[in-house]
mmCIF file of C-alpha atoms in Angstrom:
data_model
loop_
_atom_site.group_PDB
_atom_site.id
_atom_site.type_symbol
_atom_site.label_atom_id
_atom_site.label_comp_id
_atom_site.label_asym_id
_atom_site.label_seq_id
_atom_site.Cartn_x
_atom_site.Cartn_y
_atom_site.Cartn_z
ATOM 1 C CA UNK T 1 -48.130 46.044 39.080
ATOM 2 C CA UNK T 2 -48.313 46.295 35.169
ATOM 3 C CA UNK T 3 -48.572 48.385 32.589
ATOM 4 C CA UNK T 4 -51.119 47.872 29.822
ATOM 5 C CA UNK T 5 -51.164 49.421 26.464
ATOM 6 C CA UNK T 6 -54.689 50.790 25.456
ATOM 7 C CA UNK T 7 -55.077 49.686 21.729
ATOM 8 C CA UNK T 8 -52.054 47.583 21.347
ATOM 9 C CA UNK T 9 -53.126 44.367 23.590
ATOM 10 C CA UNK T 10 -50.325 43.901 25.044
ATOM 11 C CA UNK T 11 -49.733 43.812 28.946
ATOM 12 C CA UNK T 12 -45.985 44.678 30.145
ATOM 13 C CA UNK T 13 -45.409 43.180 34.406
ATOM 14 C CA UNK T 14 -42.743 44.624 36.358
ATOM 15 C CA UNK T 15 -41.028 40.972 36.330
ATOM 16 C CA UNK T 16 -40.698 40.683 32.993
ATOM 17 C CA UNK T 17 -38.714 44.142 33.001
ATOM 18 C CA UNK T 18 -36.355 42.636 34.927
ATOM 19 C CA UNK T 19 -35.919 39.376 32.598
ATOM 20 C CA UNK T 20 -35.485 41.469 29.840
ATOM 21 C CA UNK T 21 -32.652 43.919 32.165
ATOM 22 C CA UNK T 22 -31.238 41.190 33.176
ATOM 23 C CA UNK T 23 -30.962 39.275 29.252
ATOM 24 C CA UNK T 24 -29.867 42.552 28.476
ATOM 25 C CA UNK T 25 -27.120 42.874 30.379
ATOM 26 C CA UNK T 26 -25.935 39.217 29.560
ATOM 27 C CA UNK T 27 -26.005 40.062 26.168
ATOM 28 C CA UNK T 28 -23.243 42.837 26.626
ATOM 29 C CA UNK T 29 -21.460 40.600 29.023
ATOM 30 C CA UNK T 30 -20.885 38.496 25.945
ATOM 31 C CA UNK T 31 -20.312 41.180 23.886
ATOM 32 C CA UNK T 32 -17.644 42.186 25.731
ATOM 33 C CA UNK T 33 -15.845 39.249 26.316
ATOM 34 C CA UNK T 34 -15.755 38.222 22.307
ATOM 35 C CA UNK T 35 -14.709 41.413 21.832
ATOM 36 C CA UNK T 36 -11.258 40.815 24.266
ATOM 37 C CA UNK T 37 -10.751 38.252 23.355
ATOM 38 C CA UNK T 38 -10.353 38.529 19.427
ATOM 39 C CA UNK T 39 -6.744 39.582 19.492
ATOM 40 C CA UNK T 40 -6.052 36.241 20.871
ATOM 41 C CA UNK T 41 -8.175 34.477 18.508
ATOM 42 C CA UNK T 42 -6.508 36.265 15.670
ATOM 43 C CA UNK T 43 -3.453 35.164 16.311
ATOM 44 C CA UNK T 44 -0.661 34.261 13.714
ATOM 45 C CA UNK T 45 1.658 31.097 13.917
ATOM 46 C CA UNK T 46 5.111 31.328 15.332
ATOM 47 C CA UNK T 47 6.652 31.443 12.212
ATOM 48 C CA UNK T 48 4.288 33.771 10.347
ATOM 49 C CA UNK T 49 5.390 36.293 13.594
ATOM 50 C CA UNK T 50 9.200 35.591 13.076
ATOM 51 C CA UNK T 51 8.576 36.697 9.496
ATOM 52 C CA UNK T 52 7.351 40.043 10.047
ATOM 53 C CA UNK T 53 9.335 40.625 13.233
ATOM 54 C CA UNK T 54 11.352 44.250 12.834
ATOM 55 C CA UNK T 55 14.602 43.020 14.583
ATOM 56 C CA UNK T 56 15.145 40.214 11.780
ATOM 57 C CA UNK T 57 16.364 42.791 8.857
ATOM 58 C CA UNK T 58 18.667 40.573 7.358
ATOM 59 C CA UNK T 59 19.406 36.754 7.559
ATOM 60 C CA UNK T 60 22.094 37.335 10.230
ATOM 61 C CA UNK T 61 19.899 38.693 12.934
ATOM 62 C CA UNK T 62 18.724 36.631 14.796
ATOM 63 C CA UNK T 63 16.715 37.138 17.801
ATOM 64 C CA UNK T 64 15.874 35.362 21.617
ATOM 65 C CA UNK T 65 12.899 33.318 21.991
ATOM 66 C CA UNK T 66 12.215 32.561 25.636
ATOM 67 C CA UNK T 67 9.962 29.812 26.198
ATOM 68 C CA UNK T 68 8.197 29.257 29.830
ATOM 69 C CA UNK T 69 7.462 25.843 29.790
ATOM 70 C CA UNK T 70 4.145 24.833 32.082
ATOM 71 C CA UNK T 71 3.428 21.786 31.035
ATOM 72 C CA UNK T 72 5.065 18.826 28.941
ATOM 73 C CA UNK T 73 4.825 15.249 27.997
ATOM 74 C CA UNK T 74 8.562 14.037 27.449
ATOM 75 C CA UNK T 75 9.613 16.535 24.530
ATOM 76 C CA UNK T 76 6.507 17.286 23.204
ATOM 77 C CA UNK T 77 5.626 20.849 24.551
ATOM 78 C CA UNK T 78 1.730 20.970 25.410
ATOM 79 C CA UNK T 79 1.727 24.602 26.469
ATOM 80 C CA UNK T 80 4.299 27.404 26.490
ATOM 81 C CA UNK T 81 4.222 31.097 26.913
ATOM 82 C CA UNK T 82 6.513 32.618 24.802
ATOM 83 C CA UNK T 83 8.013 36.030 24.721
ATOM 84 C CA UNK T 84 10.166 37.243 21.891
ATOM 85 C CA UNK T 85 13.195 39.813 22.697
ATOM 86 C CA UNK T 86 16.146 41.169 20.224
ATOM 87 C CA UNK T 87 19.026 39.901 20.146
ATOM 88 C CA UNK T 88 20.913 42.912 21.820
ATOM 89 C CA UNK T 89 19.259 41.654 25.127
ATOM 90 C CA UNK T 90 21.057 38.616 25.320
ATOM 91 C CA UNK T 91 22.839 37.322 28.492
ATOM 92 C CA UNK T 92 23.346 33.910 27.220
ATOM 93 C CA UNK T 93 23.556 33.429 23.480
ATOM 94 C CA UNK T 94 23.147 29.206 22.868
ATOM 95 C CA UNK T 95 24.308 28.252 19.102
ATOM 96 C CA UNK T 96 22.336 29.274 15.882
ATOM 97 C CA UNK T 97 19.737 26.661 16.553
ATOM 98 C CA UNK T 98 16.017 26.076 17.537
ATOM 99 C CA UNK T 99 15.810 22.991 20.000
ATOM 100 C CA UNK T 100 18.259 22.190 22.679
ATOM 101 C CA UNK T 101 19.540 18.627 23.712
ATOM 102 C CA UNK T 102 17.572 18.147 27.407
ATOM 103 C CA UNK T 103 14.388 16.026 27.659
ATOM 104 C CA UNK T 104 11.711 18.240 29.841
ATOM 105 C CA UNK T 105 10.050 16.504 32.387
ATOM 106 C CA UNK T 106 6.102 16.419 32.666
ATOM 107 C CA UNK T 107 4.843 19.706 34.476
ATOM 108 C CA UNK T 108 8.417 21.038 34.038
ATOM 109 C CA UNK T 109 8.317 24.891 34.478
ATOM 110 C CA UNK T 110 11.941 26.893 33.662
ATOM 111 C CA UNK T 111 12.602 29.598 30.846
ATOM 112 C CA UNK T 112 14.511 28.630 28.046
ATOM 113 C CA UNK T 113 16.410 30.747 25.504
ATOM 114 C CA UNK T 114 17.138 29.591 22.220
ATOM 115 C CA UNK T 115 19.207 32.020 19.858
ATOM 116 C CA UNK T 116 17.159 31.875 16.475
ATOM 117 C CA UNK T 117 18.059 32.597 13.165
ATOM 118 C CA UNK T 118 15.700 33.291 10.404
ATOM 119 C CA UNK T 119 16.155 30.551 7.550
ATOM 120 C CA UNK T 120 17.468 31.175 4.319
ATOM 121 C CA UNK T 121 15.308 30.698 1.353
ATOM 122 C CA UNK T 122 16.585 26.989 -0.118
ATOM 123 C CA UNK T 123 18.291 27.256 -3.235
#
């Protein structure tokens, strides 16, 4: 079965209907999924989000990063989920720095808190 415009020349089958539904279709798939996904594309650096944060109002605050750690090669930290909570939240405050003294094994997978303080501009 097809359809054929008189005057135009051009001859439209049921088949290639369903190409075009079906490209169609694809087409807003990908749409779609670009269009989730840009928020995580956009993202800033860790340290670009520690400086607009709204819990660090002065350079005392400080806040809790907690780091869930899926996979590592000896220190180096290949992929981590982080989640960033105030201060006020704390159950276990660890000193005023931003690495802790433990070598993670490879696949290693624990949370992590690390009390950090926003830096001082050098003088």
């Amino acid at each position: 079965m097809s359809i054929y415009a008189k005057g135009f020349g051009f001859k439209f089958g049921v088949g290639k209907a369903k190409k075009i539904a079906i490209a169609g279709i694809a087409v807003l798939f990908v749409v779609f999924a670009l269009y989730s996904l840009a928020p995580l594309l956009s993202q800033t650096p860790l340290e670009a989000r520690f400086e607009q944060n709204p819990w660090l109002q002065s350079e005392k605050d400080s806040i809790l990063l907690f780091v869930k750690v899926s996979n590592t090669t000896g220190s180096d930290v290949q992929n981590a989920m982080l989640e960033v909570r105030p201060k006020s939240e704390a159950l276990i405050v660890f000193p005023q720095t931003a690495s802790v003294d433990e070598t993670l094994a490879p696949g290693d997978s624990r949370l992590l808190a690390f009390n950090i303080r926003k830096a001082s501009p050098s003088s």
